[in-house]
Amino acid sequence: MFSGGRQVLNSTLGWGKLQNNMVEDIVEAIEDAGFEAEIIPDSAVSQPKSQKTLSAQFRIGGMTCANCVNSVEGILKKLPGVKGAVVALATSLGEVEYVPSAISKDEIVQAIEDAGFEAAFLQSSEQDKILLGVIGLHTERDVEVLHDILKKMDGLRQFDVNTVLSEVEIVFDPEAVGLRSIVDTIEMGSNGRLKAHVQNPYTRGASNDAQEASKMLNLLCSSLFLSIPVFFIRMVCPSIPFLSTLLSMHCGPFLMGDLLKWILVSIVQFVVGKRFYVAAYRALKHGSTNMDVLVVLGTTASYLYSVCALLYGAFTGFRPPVYFETSAMIITFVLFGKYLEVLAKGKTSDAIKKLVELVPSTALLVLKDKEGKHVGEREIDALLVQPGDVLKVLPGSKVPADGVVVWGTSHVNESMITGESAPVPKEVSSVVIGGTINLHGILHIQATKVGSGTVLSQIISLVETAQMSKAPIQKFADYVASIFVPIVITLSIVTFSVWFLCGWLGAYPNSWVSENSNCFVFSLMFAISVVVIACPCALGLATPTAVMVATGIGANHGVLVKGGDALERVQNVNYVVFDKTGTLTQGKAVVTTAKVFSGMDLGDFLTLVASAEASSEHPLAKAVSDYAFHFHFFGKLPSSKDGIEQRKDEVLSQWLHEAEDFSAVPGKGVQCSINGKHVLVGNRTLITENGVTIPPEAENFLVDLESNAKTGILVAYDGDFVGLMGITDPLKREAAVVVEGLKKLGVHPVMLTGDNWRTAQAVAKEVGIEDVRAEVMPAGKADVVRSLQKDGSIVAMVGDGINDSPALAAADVGMAIGGGTDIAIEAADYVLVRNNLEDVITAIDLSRKTFSRIRWNYFFAMAYNVVAIPVAAGALFPFTGLQMPPWLAGACMAFSSVSVVCSSLLLRRYRKPRLTTVLQITVE
């Protein structure tokens, strides 16, 4: 900075690290330039340090309902250094944005565990940190060897070895050392004893899912193994004389049968059911309630009553009934429901699993010498591929990374990415996508994007983000969950009080109570049933499971959704605004005619126009340049594609004029100077604004072009009109049918273009759109979207995602349409990978079916609780004698949440609508 003619250098920017002589040289150089310079010491300046934020993903176990999610999110957001947190119940994942200088990932894990949940770090956005699994790390000597290897390695900033998990976390400088070099150095430095590999977070996640399911199955089997004898003793043994006599024998003051049940149920209650007590305690500790609290209340009440009754009978001789089997069966049924829920929730994430499986595990690296000659091949982990690597792709194998073909020809199946079933031919310079399948020939590709930069990784990231997000409708479940458990406990207390008081006052006949029971036990069973049958889990799972399945299904159909809120909004869309060029049309403009209206030769005219358009990046400019090039050199170039491109590059500089003072006029055209004369190439507005008169015959010719849906490009040279060109961009074959389909769905289509009114009207008439907004400047497209939103309408904008980004951002739902390798995702809510307009209808239809399923889930969850709780409370008992035992109530509760997840899984049967079917839809 300059201050009073003095140049001031801040030593906090790194000058303190330089040697004294270097500092003096810098000062001297500045003074030689005519300025004064001095060094300001570090202590004299206080510079605010920029806080680097990271995004990390954690696996969170033990969440059962929406209240658990809210509890974890609230705890995370209160942590110092945490900028934001999103937790998903259906995936058991948490996304945390935090400042690593203020809080570490281990502290975040600890905070989650302190809240009563299990937690494990999965991955972070930190680019220079990697987690390696190490095979062969058995002894202290092996650990010492690994330490020595890493200490000697250049480019490593720090490392941490976890001997328990056989993992090493490394922070390194990507500019100084590559990931493959680290892995190779570990193997070579240990003489092959230690083998390192990159830990794939998705593999670890799948492993955690399997472990959770296995753990739940073990608990279920243990509970079942112990509960069946209890149920057998209670229900079957009294009917078998020999067993009945045996169990009626005394063991001290206790009956043998009661003592066996007490022992078995105690193990179920406090060993198998420990997880419920721990989760309930931690939830209550943080001022929240969940399903575990209800399970603990119900089972503990039944167990404690049974113990008290048993002890009372042992010391008084009067033996009231015991209900040990109630708590055991409740825990068993709840665990069974949880196990089925874990399996069902695993099915909802099948889409991501399938996408991850597309990535090959290994790649063939082509080894070259210093002269670039092929000297061999080496099989490496696909996660170790680096940009610039040349990889060999055999027939039938998967492409390991995004790249460019440098040798060979073949056909590649890209249907898993783009949805296009036809194999795509590939030759030198062709772009290939990682995860696609090479069909016939051998290809050598040069990797251009690896890791998180590949198309497949971006798609996986989009699906993950969508599954982590919350749809606005979820707020209803969050609110109900926050008050659900207190309400249920209150209803349980009321139920007990009413039945007990009525019995005490003699309001119902004594025949309702069994001979070996009493009013207290009779009332208690109703109260326990109310606590146990209530299920907040079903409400919490209603939305996230359906959103997970829907986003996965969308990805399989080439429709990528960025979040649950976008998925929810598109179901109610009123307007779909289409950009014309590249959206309704193919985006492949071609010149159909060129006509000169002066004495200039046609060849000179085309050369003039091509020279002016050479510096423009507009699609129409490319069409003009190609037309002029082929006019001059058709039949004079080699027949091969490579030869044409090479020859074209050579001759371009020879036949084009040099354009000076070039400038693009947005929405109008370009202007420049050629041979010292002013050149205008653009639409009618550009020509007339510069005072150039258009001859009547040219005007008539232009009107004829525009009436036939062609765009006219007018040219003026040195203030005189010289000619014009007609350009057409063919419509996509499905455009007209999609527009008609949207009308049948009750959606109003709008066309938005910067083209002239006459051409716009002709194109709109061809596709069946009545509402046209033409001659709109790029900056004005967002204003058009806002004008449609004024009456509260929901507006979707479909564009290429680049030129239309302001309008995409302004719309309620932005849909970027494009090929799989060029998906524009920044401004859009949806990415339609296949570049097919049919996917607009798919997006709307999928949203409507998804939220129809969510509403059905909510109806079932609410109806279940509204009906089940009164039945459990004994509302039907006076009329029907129907009393729901607590163990049966527990079974109902367990299956209610499973049924909601299974309901969401029905979305996996979704089939995208055929256009012929859509056209038969009528608005009700």
PDB file of C-alpha atoms in Angstrom, residues 551-696:
ATOM      1  CA  THR A 551     -33.439 -39.225  -5.414  1.00  0.00           C
ATOM      2  CA  GLY A 552     -31.863 -42.585  -6.135  1.00  0.00           C
ATOM      3  CA  ILE A 553     -34.545 -43.463  -8.682  1.00  0.00           C
ATOM      4  CA  GLY A 554     -34.104 -40.040 -10.269  1.00  0.00           C
ATOM      5  CA  ALA A 555     -30.349 -40.604 -10.600  1.00  0.00           C
ATOM      6  CA  ASN A 556     -31.019 -43.939 -12.329  1.00  0.00           C
ATOM      7  CA  HIS A 557     -33.153 -42.063 -14.877  1.00  0.00           C
ATOM      8  CA  GLY A 558     -30.634 -39.253 -15.411  1.00  0.00           C
ATOM      9  CA  VAL A 559     -32.552 -36.758 -13.229  1.00  0.00           C
ATOM     10  CA  LEU A 560     -30.302 -35.448 -10.457  1.00  0.00           C
ATOM     11  CA  VAL A 561     -32.002 -33.596  -7.591  1.00  0.00           C
ATOM     12  CA  LYS A 562     -29.992 -31.278  -5.355  1.00  0.00           C
ATOM     13  CA  GLY A 563     -32.272 -31.456  -2.329  1.00  0.00           C
ATOM     14  CA  GLY A 564     -35.556 -32.449  -0.765  1.00  0.00           C
ATOM     15  CA  ASP A 565     -36.837 -28.878  -0.949  1.00  0.00           C
ATOM     16  CA  ALA A 566     -36.436 -28.825  -4.749  1.00  0.00           C
ATOM     17  CA  LEU A 567     -38.085 -32.244  -4.967  1.00  0.00           C
ATOM     18  CA  GLU A 568     -41.046 -30.894  -3.012  1.00  0.00           C
ATOM     19  CA  ARG A 569     -41.417 -27.609  -4.936  1.00  0.00           C
ATOM     20  CA  VAL A 570     -41.537 -29.105  -8.416  1.00  0.00           C
ATOM     21  CA  GLN A 571     -44.724 -31.084  -7.686  1.00  0.00           C
ATOM     22  CA  ASN A 572     -46.681 -27.805  -7.541  1.00  0.00           C
ATOM     23  CA  VAL A 573     -45.032 -26.057 -10.485  1.00  0.00           C
ATOM     24  CA  ASN A 574     -47.367 -23.766 -12.464  1.00  0.00           C
ATOM     25  CA  TYR A 575     -45.028 -22.513 -15.216  1.00  0.00           C
ATOM     26  CA  VAL A 576     -42.147 -24.198 -17.018  1.00  0.00           C
ATOM     27  CA  VAL A 577     -40.024 -21.603 -18.806  1.00  0.00           C
ATOM     28  CA  PHE A 578     -37.894 -22.995 -21.648  1.00  0.00           C
ATOM     29  CA  ASP A 579     -34.859 -21.282 -23.078  1.00  0.00           C
ATOM     30  CA  LYS A 580     -34.988 -21.691 -26.863  1.00  0.00           C
ATOM     31  CA  THR A 581     -31.434 -22.262 -28.044  1.00  0.00           C
ATOM     32  CA  GLY A 582     -29.994 -25.554 -26.849  1.00  0.00           C
ATOM     33  CA  THR A 583     -33.054 -26.419 -24.794  1.00  0.00           C
ATOM     34  CA  LEU A 584     -36.032 -26.619 -27.151  1.00  0.00           C
ATOM     35  CA  THR A 585     -33.599 -26.770 -30.071  1.00  0.00           C
ATOM     36  CA  GLN A 586     -30.666 -29.127 -30.529  1.00  0.00           C
ATOM     37  CA  GLY A 587     -28.092 -26.389 -30.020  1.00  0.00           C
ATOM     38  CA  LYS A 588     -26.496 -27.273 -33.353  1.00  0.00           C
ATOM     39  CA  ALA A 589     -27.061 -24.162 -35.424  1.00  0.00           C
ATOM     40  CA  VAL A 590     -26.383 -24.445 -39.165  1.00  0.00           C
ATOM     41  CA  VAL A 591     -26.350 -21.803 -41.890  1.00  0.00           C
ATOM     42  CA  THR A 592     -28.992 -22.575 -44.494  1.00  0.00           C
ATOM     43  CA  THR A 593     -28.529 -19.589 -46.783  1.00  0.00           C
ATOM     44  CA  ALA A 594     -26.266 -16.619 -47.419  1.00  0.00           C
ATOM     45  CA  LYS A 595     -27.154 -13.735 -49.725  1.00  0.00           C
ATOM     46  CA  VAL A 596     -25.212 -10.623 -50.706  1.00  0.00           C
ATOM     47  CA  PHE A 597     -27.082  -7.356 -51.421  1.00  0.00           C
ATOM     48  CA  SER A 598     -24.089  -5.381 -52.681  1.00  0.00           C
ATOM     49  CA  GLY A 599     -21.374  -5.808 -55.266  1.00  0.00           C
ATOM     50  CA  MET A 600     -19.219  -7.907 -52.881  1.00  0.00           C
ATOM     51  CA  ASP A 601     -18.303 -11.440 -53.970  1.00  0.00           C
ATOM     52  CA  LEU A 602     -19.990 -14.201 -51.900  1.00  0.00           C
ATOM     53  CA  GLY A 603     -16.619 -15.710 -50.973  1.00  0.00           C
ATOM     54  CA  ASP A 604     -15.303 -12.327 -49.790  1.00  0.00           C
ATOM     55  CA  PHE A 605     -18.561 -11.753 -47.916  1.00  0.00           C
ATOM     56  CA  LEU A 606     -18.219 -15.081 -46.053  1.00  0.00           C
ATOM     57  CA  THR A 607     -14.559 -14.392 -45.285  1.00  0.00           C
ATOM     58  CA  LEU A 608     -15.503 -10.984 -43.859  1.00  0.00           C
ATOM     59  CA  VAL A 609     -18.227 -12.455 -41.633  1.00  0.00           C
ATOM     60  CA  ALA A 610     -16.040 -15.380 -40.465  1.00  0.00           C
ATOM     61  CA  SER A 611     -13.217 -12.985 -39.612  1.00  0.00           C
ATOM     62  CA  ALA A 612     -15.526 -10.884 -37.476  1.00  0.00           C
ATOM     63  CA  GLU A 613     -17.037 -13.923 -35.725  1.00  0.00           C
ATOM     64  CA  ALA A 614     -13.697 -15.702 -35.145  1.00  0.00           C
ATOM     65  CA  SER A 615     -13.274 -14.123 -31.702  1.00  0.00           C
ATOM     66  CA  SER A 616     -16.855 -14.802 -30.579  1.00  0.00           C
ATOM     67  CA  GLU A 617     -17.839 -17.811 -28.445  1.00  0.00           C
ATOM     68  CA  HIS A 618     -21.538 -17.672 -29.359  1.00  0.00           C
ATOM     69  CA  PRO A 619     -22.957 -20.882 -30.934  1.00  0.00           C
ATOM     70  CA  LEU A 620     -24.198 -18.916 -33.959  1.00  0.00           C
ATOM     71  CA  ALA A 621     -20.670 -17.577 -34.514  1.00  0.00           C
ATOM     72  CA  LYS A 622     -19.352 -21.117 -34.769  1.00  0.00           C
ATOM     73  CA  ALA A 623     -22.048 -21.986 -37.311  1.00  0.00           C
ATOM     74  CA  VAL A 624     -21.053 -18.975 -39.444  1.00  0.00           C
ATOM     75  CA  SER A 625     -17.342 -19.812 -39.271  1.00  0.00           C
ATOM     76  CA  ASP A 626     -17.922 -23.464 -40.191  1.00  0.00           C
ATOM     77  CA  TYR A 627     -20.119 -22.516 -43.133  1.00  0.00           C
ATOM     78  CA  ALA A 628     -17.541 -20.066 -44.487  1.00  0.00           C
ATOM     79  CA  PHE A 629     -14.718 -22.561 -43.981  1.00  0.00           C
ATOM     80  CA  HIS A 630     -16.503 -25.344 -45.839  1.00  0.00           C
ATOM     81  CA  PHE A 631     -17.487 -22.929 -48.629  1.00  0.00           C
ATOM     82  CA  HIS A 632     -13.797 -22.188 -49.260  1.00  0.00           C
ATOM     83  CA  PHE A 633     -12.210 -25.590 -48.568  1.00  0.00           C
ATOM     84  CA  PHE A 634     -14.838 -28.245 -49.286  1.00  0.00           C
ATOM     85  CA  GLY A 635     -13.173 -31.209 -51.027  1.00  0.00           C
ATOM     86  CA  LYS A 636      -9.689 -29.761 -50.484  1.00  0.00           C
ATOM     87  CA  LEU A 637      -8.942 -31.372 -47.097  1.00  0.00           C
ATOM     88  CA  PRO A 638      -8.023 -34.934 -45.963  1.00  0.00           C
ATOM     89  CA  SER A 639     -10.946 -37.267 -45.378  1.00  0.00           C
ATOM     90  CA  SER A 640     -10.059 -38.306 -41.810  1.00  0.00           C
ATOM     91  CA  LYS A 641     -11.400 -36.322 -38.867  1.00  0.00           C
ATOM     92  CA  ASP A 642      -7.928 -35.779 -37.413  1.00  0.00           C
ATOM     93  CA  GLY A 643      -6.645 -34.583 -40.760  1.00  0.00           C
ATOM     94  CA  ILE A 644      -9.494 -32.103 -41.155  1.00  0.00           C
ATOM     95  CA  GLU A 645      -8.945 -30.612 -37.695  1.00  0.00           C
ATOM     96  CA  GLN A 646      -5.199 -30.360 -38.191  1.00  0.00           C
ATOM     97  CA  ARG A 647      -5.517 -28.829 -41.652  1.00  0.00           C
ATOM     98  CA  LYS A 648      -8.251 -26.439 -40.458  1.00  0.00           C
ATOM     99  CA  ASP A 649      -6.007 -25.098 -37.722  1.00  0.00           C
ATOM    100  CA  GLU A 650      -3.239 -24.531 -40.269  1.00  0.00           C
ATOM    101  CA  VAL A 651      -5.332 -22.606 -42.789  1.00  0.00           C
ATOM    102  CA  LEU A 652      -7.481 -20.541 -40.404  1.00  0.00           C
ATOM    103  CA  SER A 653      -4.763 -17.966 -39.887  1.00  0.00           C
ATOM    104  CA  GLN A 654      -4.132 -17.745 -43.633  1.00  0.00           C
ATOM    105  CA  TRP A 655      -7.585 -16.929 -45.047  1.00  0.00           C
ATOM    106  CA  LEU A 656      -9.143 -14.879 -42.220  1.00  0.00           C
ATOM    107  CA  HIS A 657      -8.617 -11.136 -41.903  1.00  0.00           C
ATOM    108  CA  GLU A 658      -7.289  -9.650 -38.702  1.00  0.00           C
ATOM    109  CA  ALA A 659     -10.125  -8.192 -36.608  1.00  0.00           C
ATOM    110  CA  GLU A 660      -9.264  -5.218 -34.402  1.00  0.00           C
ATOM    111  CA  ASP A 661     -11.246  -3.503 -31.637  1.00  0.00           C
ATOM    112  CA  PHE A 662     -13.483  -6.550 -31.336  1.00  0.00           C
ATOM    113  CA  SER A 663     -16.415  -6.346 -28.915  1.00  0.00           C
ATOM    114  CA  ALA A 664     -19.490  -8.468 -28.344  1.00  0.00           C
ATOM    115  CA  VAL A 665     -22.785  -6.627 -27.831  1.00  0.00           C
ATOM    116  CA  PRO A 666     -24.953  -8.837 -25.554  1.00  0.00           C
ATOM    117  CA  GLY A 667     -28.155  -9.944 -27.240  1.00  0.00           C
ATOM    118  CA  LYS A 668     -27.320  -8.121 -30.491  1.00  0.00           C
ATOM    119  CA  GLY A 669     -24.117  -9.356 -32.150  1.00  0.00           C
ATOM    120  CA  VAL A 670     -20.471  -8.309 -32.580  1.00  0.00           C
ATOM    121  CA  GLN A 671     -18.572  -5.354 -33.978  1.00  0.00           C
ATOM    122  CA  CYS A 672     -14.938  -4.855 -34.965  1.00  0.00           C
ATOM    123  CA  SER A 673     -12.623  -3.180 -37.471  1.00  0.00           C
ATOM    124  CA  ILE A 674     -11.232  -5.004 -40.518  1.00  0.00           C
ATOM    125  CA  ASN A 675      -8.824  -3.239 -42.860  1.00  0.00           C
ATOM    126  CA  GLY A 676      -9.576  -0.062 -40.936  1.00  0.00           C
ATOM    127  CA  LYS A 677     -13.299  -0.224 -41.662  1.00  0.00           C
ATOM    128  CA  HIS A 678     -16.124  -0.772 -39.179  1.00  0.00           C
ATOM    129  CA  VAL A 679     -17.863  -4.175 -39.388  1.00  0.00           C
ATOM    130  CA  LEU A 680     -21.214  -5.051 -37.800  1.00  0.00           C
ATOM    131  CA  VAL A 681     -22.512  -8.649 -37.617  1.00  0.00           C
ATOM    132  CA  GLY A 682     -25.733  -9.275 -35.701  1.00  0.00           C
ATOM    133  CA  ASN A 683     -29.468  -8.795 -35.575  1.00  0.00           C
ATOM    134  CA  ARG A 684     -31.687  -6.038 -36.931  1.00  0.00           C
ATOM    135  CA  THR A 685     -31.355  -3.976 -33.739  1.00  0.00           C
ATOM    136  CA  LEU A 686     -27.553  -3.802 -33.963  1.00  0.00           C
ATOM    137  CA  ILE A 687     -27.667  -2.670 -37.589  1.00  0.00           C
ATOM    138  CA  THR A 688     -30.349   0.013 -37.181  1.00  0.00           C
ATOM    139  CA  GLU A 689     -28.866   1.397 -33.945  1.00  0.00           C
ATOM    140  CA  ASN A 690     -25.666   2.123 -35.847  1.00  0.00           C
ATOM    141  CA  GLY A 691     -27.509   4.079 -38.520  1.00  0.00           C
ATOM    142  CA  VAL A 692     -27.274   1.477 -41.285  1.00  0.00           C
ATOM    143  CA  THR A 693     -30.264   1.322 -43.647  1.00  0.00           C
ATOM    144  CA  ILE A 694     -31.600  -2.113 -44.587  1.00  0.00           C
ATOM    145  CA  PRO A 695     -32.720  -2.254 -48.255  1.00  0.00           C
ATOM    146  CA  PRO A 696     -36.377  -3.228 -48.842  1.00  0.00           C
TER     147      PRO A 696
END
